[in-house]
Tab-separated table of C-alpha atoms and ligand atoms in Angstrom:
chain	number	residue	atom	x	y	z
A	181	UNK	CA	0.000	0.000	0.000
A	182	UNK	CA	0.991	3.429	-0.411
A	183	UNK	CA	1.023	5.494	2.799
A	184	UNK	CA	1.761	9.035	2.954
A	185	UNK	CA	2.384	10.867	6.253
A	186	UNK	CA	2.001	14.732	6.837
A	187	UNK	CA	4.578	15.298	9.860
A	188	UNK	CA	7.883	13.521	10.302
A	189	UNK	CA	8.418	13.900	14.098
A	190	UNK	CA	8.226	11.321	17.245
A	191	UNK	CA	5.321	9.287	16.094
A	192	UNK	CA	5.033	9.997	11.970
A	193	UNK	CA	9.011	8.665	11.805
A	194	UNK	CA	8.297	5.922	13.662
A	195	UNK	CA	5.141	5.145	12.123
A	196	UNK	CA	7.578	5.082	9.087
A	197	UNK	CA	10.019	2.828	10.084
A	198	UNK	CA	7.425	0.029	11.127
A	199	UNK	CA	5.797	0.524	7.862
A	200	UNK	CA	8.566	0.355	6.078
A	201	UNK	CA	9.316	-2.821	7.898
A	202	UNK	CA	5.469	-4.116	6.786
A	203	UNK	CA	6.215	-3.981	3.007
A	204	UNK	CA	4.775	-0.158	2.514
A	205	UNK	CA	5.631	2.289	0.392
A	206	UNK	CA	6.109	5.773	2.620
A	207	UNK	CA	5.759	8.881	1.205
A	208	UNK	CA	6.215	11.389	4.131
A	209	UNK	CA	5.968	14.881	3.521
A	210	UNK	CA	7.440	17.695	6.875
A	211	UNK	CA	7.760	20.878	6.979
A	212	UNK	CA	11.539	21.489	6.797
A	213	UNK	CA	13.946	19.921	4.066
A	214	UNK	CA	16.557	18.952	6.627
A	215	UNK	CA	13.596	16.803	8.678
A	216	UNK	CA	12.582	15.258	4.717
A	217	UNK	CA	16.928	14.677	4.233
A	218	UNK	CA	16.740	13.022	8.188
A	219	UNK	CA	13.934	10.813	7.825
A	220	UNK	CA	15.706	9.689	4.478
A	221	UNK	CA	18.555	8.915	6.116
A	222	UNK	CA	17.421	6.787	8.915
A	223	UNK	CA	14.919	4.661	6.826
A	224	UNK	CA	12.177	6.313	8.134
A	225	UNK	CA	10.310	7.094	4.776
A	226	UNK	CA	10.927	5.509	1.115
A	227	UNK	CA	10.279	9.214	-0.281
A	228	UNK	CA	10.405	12.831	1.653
A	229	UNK	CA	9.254	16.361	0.684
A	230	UNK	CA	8.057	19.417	1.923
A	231	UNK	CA	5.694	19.273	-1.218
A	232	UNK	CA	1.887	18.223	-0.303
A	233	UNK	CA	1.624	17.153	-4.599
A	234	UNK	CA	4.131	14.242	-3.758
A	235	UNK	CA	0.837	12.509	-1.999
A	236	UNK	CA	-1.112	12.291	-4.851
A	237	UNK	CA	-1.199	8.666	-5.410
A	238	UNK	CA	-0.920	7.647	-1.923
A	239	UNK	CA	-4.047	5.483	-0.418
A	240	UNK	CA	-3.785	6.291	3.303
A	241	UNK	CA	-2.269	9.390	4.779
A	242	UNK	CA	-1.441	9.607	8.480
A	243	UNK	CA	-1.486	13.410	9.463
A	244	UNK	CA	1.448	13.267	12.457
A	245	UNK	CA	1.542	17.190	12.602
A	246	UNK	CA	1.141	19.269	16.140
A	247	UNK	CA	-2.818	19.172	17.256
A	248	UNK	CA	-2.856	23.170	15.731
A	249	UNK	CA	-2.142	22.066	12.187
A	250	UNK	CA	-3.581	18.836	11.594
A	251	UNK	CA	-7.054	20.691	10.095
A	252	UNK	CA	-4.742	23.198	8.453
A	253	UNK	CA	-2.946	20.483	6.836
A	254	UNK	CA	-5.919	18.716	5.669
A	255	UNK	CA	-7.452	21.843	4.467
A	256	UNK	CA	-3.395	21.809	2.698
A	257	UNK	CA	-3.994	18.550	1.532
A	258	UNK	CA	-7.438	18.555	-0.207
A	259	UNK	CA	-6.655	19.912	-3.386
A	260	UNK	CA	-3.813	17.306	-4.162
A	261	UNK	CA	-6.153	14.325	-3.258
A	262	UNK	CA	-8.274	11.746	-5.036
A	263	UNK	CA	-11.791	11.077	-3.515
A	264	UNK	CA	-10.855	7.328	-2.939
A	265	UNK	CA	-7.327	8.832	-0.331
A	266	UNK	CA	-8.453	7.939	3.084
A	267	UNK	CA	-7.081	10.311	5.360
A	268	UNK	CA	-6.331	9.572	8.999
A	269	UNK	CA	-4.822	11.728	12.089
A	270	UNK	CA	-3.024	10.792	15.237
A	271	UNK	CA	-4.282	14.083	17.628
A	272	UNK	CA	-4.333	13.274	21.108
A	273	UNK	CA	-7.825	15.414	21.140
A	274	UNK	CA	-10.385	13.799	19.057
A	275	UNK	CA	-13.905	15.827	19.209
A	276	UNK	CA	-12.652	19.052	17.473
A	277	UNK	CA	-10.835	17.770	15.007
A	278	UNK	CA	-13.300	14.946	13.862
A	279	UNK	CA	-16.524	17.715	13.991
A	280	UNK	CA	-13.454	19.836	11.789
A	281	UNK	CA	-12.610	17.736	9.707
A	282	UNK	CA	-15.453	14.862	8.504
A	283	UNK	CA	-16.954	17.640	6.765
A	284	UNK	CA	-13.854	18.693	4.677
A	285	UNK	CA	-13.697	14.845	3.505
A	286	UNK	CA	-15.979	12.142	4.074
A	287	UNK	CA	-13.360	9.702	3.703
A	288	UNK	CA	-11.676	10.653	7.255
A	289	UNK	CA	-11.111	8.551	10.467
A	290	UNK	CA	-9.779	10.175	13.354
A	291	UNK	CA	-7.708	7.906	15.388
A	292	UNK	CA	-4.918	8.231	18.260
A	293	UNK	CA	-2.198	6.081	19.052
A	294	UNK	CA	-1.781	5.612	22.946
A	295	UNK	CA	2.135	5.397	22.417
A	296	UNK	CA	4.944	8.152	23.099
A	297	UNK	CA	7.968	9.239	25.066
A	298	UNK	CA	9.265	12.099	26.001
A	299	UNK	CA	11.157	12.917	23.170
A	300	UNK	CA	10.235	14.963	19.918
A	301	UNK	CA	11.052	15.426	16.747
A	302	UNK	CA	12.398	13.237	13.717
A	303	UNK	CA	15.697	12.146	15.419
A	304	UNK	CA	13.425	11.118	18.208
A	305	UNK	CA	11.217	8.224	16.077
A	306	UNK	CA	12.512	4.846	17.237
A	307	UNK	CA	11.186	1.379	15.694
A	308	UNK	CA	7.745	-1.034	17.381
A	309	UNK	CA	6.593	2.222	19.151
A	310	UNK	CA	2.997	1.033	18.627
A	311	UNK	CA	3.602	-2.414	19.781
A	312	UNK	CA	1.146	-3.834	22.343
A	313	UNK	CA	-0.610	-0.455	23.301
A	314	UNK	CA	-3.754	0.976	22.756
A	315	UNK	CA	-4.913	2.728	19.588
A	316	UNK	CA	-7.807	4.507	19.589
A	317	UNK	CA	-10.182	5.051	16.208
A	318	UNK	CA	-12.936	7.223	16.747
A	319	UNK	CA	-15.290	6.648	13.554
A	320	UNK	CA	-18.845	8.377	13.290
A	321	UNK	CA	-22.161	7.595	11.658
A	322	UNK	CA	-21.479	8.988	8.541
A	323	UNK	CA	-17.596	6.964	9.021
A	324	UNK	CA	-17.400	5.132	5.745
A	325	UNK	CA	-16.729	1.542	6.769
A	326	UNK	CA	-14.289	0.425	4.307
A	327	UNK	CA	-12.398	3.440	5.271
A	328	UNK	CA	-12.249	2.021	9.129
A	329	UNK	CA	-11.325	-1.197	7.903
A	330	UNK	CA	-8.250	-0.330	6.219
A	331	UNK	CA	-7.118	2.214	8.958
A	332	UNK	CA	-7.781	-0.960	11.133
A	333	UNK	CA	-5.576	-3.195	8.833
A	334	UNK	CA	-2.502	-0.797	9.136
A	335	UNK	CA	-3.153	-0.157	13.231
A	336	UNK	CA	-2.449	-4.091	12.746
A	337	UNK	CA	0.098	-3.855	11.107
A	338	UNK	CA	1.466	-1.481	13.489
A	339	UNK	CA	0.952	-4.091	16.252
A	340	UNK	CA	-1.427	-1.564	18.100
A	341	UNK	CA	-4.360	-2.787	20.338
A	342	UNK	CA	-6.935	-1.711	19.112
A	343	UNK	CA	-9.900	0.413	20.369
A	344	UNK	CA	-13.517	2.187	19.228
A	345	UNK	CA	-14.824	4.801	20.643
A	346	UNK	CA	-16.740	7.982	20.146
A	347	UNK	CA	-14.640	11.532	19.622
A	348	UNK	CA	-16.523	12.984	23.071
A	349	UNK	CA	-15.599	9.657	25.206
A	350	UNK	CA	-12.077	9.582	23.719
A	351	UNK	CA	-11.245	13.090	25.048
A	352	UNK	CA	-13.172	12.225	28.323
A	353	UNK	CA	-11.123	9.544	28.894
A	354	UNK	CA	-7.758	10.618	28.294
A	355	UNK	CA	-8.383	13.794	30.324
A	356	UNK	CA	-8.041	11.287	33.160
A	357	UNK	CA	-4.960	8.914	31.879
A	358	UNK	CA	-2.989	11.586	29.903
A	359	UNK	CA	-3.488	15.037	30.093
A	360	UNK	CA	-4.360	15.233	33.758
A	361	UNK	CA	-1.489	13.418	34.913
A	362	UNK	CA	0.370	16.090	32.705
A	363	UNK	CA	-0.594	18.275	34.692
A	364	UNK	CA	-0.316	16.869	38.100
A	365	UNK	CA	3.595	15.935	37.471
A	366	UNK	CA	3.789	19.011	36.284
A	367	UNK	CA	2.629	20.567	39.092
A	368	UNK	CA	4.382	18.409	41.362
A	369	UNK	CA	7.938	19.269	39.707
A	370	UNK	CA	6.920	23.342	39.901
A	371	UNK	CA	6.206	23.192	43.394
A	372	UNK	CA	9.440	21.306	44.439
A	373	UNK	CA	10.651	23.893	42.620
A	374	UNK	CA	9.368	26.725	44.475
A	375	UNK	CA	10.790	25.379	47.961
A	376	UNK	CA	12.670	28.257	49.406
A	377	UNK	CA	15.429	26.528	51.127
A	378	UNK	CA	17.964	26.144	48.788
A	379	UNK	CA	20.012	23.627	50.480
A	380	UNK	CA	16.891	21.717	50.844
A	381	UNK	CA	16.044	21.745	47.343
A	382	UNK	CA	19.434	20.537	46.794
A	383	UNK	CA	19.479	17.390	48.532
A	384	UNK	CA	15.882	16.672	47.317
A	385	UNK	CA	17.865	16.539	43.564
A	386	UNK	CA	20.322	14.733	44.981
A	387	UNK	CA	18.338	11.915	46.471
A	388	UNK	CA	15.445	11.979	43.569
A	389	UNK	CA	15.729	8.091	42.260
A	390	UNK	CA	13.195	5.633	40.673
A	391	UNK	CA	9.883	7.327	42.790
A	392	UNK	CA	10.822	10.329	40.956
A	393	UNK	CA	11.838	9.476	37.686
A	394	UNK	CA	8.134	7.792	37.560
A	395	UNK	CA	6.276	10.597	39.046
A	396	UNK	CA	7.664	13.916	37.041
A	397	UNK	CA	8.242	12.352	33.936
A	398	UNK	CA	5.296	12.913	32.040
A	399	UNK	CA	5.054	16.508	33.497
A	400	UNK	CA	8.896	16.817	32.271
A	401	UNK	CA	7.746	15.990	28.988
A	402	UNK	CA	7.529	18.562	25.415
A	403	UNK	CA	6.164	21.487	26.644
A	404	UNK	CA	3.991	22.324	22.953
A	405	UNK	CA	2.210	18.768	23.201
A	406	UNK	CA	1.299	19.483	27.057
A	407	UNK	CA	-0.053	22.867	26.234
A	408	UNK	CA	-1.937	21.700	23.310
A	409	UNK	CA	-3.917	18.993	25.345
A	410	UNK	CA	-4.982	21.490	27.439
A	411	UNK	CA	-6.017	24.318	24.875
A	412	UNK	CA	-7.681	21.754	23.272
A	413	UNK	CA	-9.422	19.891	25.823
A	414	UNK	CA	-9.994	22.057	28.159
A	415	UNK	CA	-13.563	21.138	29.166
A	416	UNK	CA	-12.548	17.704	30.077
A	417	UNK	CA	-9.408	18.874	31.178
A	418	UNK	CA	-10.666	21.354	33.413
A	419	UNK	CA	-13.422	19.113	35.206
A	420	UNK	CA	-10.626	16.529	35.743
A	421	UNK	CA	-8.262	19.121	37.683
A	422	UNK	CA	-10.951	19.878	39.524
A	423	UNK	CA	-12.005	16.603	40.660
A	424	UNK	CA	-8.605	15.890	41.463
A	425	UNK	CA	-8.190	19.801	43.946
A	426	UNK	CA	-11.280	18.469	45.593
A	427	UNK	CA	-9.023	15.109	46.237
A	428	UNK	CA	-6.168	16.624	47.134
A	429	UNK	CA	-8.195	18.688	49.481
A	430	UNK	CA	-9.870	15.888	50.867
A	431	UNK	CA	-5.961	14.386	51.418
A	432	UNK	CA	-4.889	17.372	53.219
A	433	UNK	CA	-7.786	17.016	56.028
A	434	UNK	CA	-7.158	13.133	56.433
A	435	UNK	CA	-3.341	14.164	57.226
A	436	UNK	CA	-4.299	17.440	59.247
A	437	UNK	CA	-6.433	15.229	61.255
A	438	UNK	CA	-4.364	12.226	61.674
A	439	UNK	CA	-6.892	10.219	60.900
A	440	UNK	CA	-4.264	7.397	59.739
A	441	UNK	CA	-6.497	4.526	59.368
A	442	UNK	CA	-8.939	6.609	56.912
A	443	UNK	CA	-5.531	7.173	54.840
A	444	UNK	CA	-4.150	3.758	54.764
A	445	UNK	CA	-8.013	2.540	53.343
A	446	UNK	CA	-7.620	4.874	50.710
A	447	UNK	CA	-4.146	4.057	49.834
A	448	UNK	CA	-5.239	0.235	50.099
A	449	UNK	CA	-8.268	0.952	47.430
A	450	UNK	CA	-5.999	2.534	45.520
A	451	UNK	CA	-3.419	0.026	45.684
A	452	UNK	CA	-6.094	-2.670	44.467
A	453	UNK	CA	-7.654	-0.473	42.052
A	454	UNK	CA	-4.403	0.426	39.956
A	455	UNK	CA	-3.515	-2.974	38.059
A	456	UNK	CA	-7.032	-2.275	36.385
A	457	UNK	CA	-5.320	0.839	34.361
A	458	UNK	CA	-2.080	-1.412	33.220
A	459	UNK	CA	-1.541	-3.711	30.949
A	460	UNK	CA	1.610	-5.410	31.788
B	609	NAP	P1	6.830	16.029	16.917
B	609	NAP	O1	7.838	15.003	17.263
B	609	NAP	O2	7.099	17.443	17.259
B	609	NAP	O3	6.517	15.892	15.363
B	609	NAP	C1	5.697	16.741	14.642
B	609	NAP	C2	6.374	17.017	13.324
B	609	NAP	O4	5.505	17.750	12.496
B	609	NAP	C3	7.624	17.849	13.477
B	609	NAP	O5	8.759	17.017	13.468
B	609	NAP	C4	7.578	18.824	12.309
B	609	NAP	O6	8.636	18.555	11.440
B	609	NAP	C5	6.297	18.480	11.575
B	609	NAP	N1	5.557	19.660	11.170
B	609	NAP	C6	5.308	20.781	11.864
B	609	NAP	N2	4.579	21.622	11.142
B	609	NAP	C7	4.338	21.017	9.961
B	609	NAP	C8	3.647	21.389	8.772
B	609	NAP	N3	3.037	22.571	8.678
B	609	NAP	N4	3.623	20.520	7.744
B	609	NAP	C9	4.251	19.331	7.822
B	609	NAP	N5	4.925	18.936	8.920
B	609	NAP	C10	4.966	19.764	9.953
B	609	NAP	O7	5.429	15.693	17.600
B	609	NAP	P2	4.804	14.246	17.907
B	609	NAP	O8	5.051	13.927	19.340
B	609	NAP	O9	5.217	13.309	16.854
B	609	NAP	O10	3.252	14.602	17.797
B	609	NAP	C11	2.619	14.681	16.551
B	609	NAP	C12	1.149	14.425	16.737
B	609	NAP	O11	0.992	13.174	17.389
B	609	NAP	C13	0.407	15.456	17.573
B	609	NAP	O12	-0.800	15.789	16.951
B	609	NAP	C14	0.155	14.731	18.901
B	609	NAP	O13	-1.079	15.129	19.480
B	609	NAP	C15	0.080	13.292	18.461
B	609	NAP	N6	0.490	12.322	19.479
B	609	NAP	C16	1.634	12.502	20.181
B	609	NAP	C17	2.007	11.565	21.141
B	609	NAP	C18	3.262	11.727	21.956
B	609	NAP	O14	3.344	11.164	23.061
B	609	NAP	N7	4.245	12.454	21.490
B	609	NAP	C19	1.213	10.433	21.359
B	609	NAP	C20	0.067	10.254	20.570
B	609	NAP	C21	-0.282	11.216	19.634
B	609	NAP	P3	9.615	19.681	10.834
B	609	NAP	O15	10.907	19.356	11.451
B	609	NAP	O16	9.528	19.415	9.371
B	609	NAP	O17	9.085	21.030	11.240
């Protein structure tokens, strides 16, 4: 098949590479030559330009750009296209862009691939980032099916797990697993920060280890992605961070009160509860 893909950062090179590795043909088109001459260079893409006419024949297109310019691309896009060119996107917000774009071209399914680090960029795309986690298509009514199934055929391909859902649940959801927690390690690495004893805050870097390293990392993460799941989702965003003050709050009085027992069943539930959000 030929695949094209709009974006060659973190997950369009490494969507590359592992369909490369399928048998594709990958036609990848970025924004700056040197990206096109990188992905080139580490096998990422069969064929690279900065020109949107190098698509033109391709059957699938992944659009891998920042959330901002995925419907600017597509708008990019539409005059190079056949009818028959399914396009696809990998936003990590799926209700705007889906109501945005299934009207520009019917043959559109949104989708998101529940796979990253906290790298960016083309250098940054690695091989089997898809492997074994959850990706996310978010098809509506007027979804043509054949379109789904071959976006489902290549999610295959990529070894994803994959997932339905509708646009509104998607963002719903991942306001709790993804951007929240964004927020919260983000938070928590701010206000270390802000401690005012220096020699404190010293030793705290000193003795950070593996508690650490899992706790801040998603919150020391790229900065444009974080602010972009926030601009857009901010409704689910916002009711998350406040469910989770009014928790925090609720923390607070169990420790001001030393009410020890009513902390360890909470810390027990939670205990139990978190297996249910991991795979492995
Ligand atoms: P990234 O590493 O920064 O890659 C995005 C790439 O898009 C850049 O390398 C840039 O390449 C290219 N680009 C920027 N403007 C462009 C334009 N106008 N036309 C063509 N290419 C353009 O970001 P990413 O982490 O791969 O994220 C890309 C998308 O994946 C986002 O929509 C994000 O929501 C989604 N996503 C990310 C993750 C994650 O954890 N990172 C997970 C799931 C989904 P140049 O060097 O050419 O400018």
């Amino acid at each position: 098949m030929n695949i094209g893909i709009v974006g060659l950062g973190l997950i369009g090179g490494s969507m590359g590479l592992d369909f490369r590795a399928c048998g594709h043909e990958v036609w990848g088109v970025s924004q700056r030559s040197s990206t096109c001459e990188t992905a080139l260079e580490i096998a990422a893409v069969d064929h690279a330009s900065t020109d949107f006419a190098t698509l033109a024949l391709t059957d699938v297109i992944f659009i891998c750009t920042p959330i901002g310019l995925i419907e600017p691309t597509v708008r990019r896009l539409i005059p190079h296209l056949r009818s028959e060119t399914i396009l696809t996107d990998v936003g990590s917000v799926k209700a705007s862009l889906v109501s945005a774009i299934a009207p520009l071209w019917p043959n559109f399914v949104g989708g998101h691939p529940m796979s990253g680090t906290a790298e960016s960029g083309i250098r940054a795309a690695i091989p089997h980032l898809f492997v074994g986690n959850p990706y996310v298509l978010t098809p509506i009514d007027r979804t043509p099916t054949a379109a789904m199934t071959i976006v489902a055929n290549l999610v295959a391909d990529l070894q994803g797990q994959l997932l339905y859902c509708q646009p509104e649940a998607h963002d719903r959801a991942v306001a709790w697993i993804s951007h929240l927690p964004v927020m919260v390690s983000a938070s928590l690495i701010a206000a270390c920060l802000n401690e005012a004893d220096t020699e404190v805050l010293t030793l705290a870097k000193a003795l950070a280890s593996s508690g650490w390293r899992d706790t801040s990392r998603v919150g020391g993460g790229n900065p444009e992605l974080g602010q972009m799941m926030a601009e857009y989702n901010q409704t689910a965003l916002l009711k998350t961070l406040y469910a989770y003050r009014q928790q925090l709050d609720a923390m607070i009085n169990t420790v001001e009160g030393e009410r020890w027992e009513s902390l360890k069943t909470t810390l027990i539930k939670t205990q139990a509860e978190r297996p249910q959000f991991l795979r492995d």
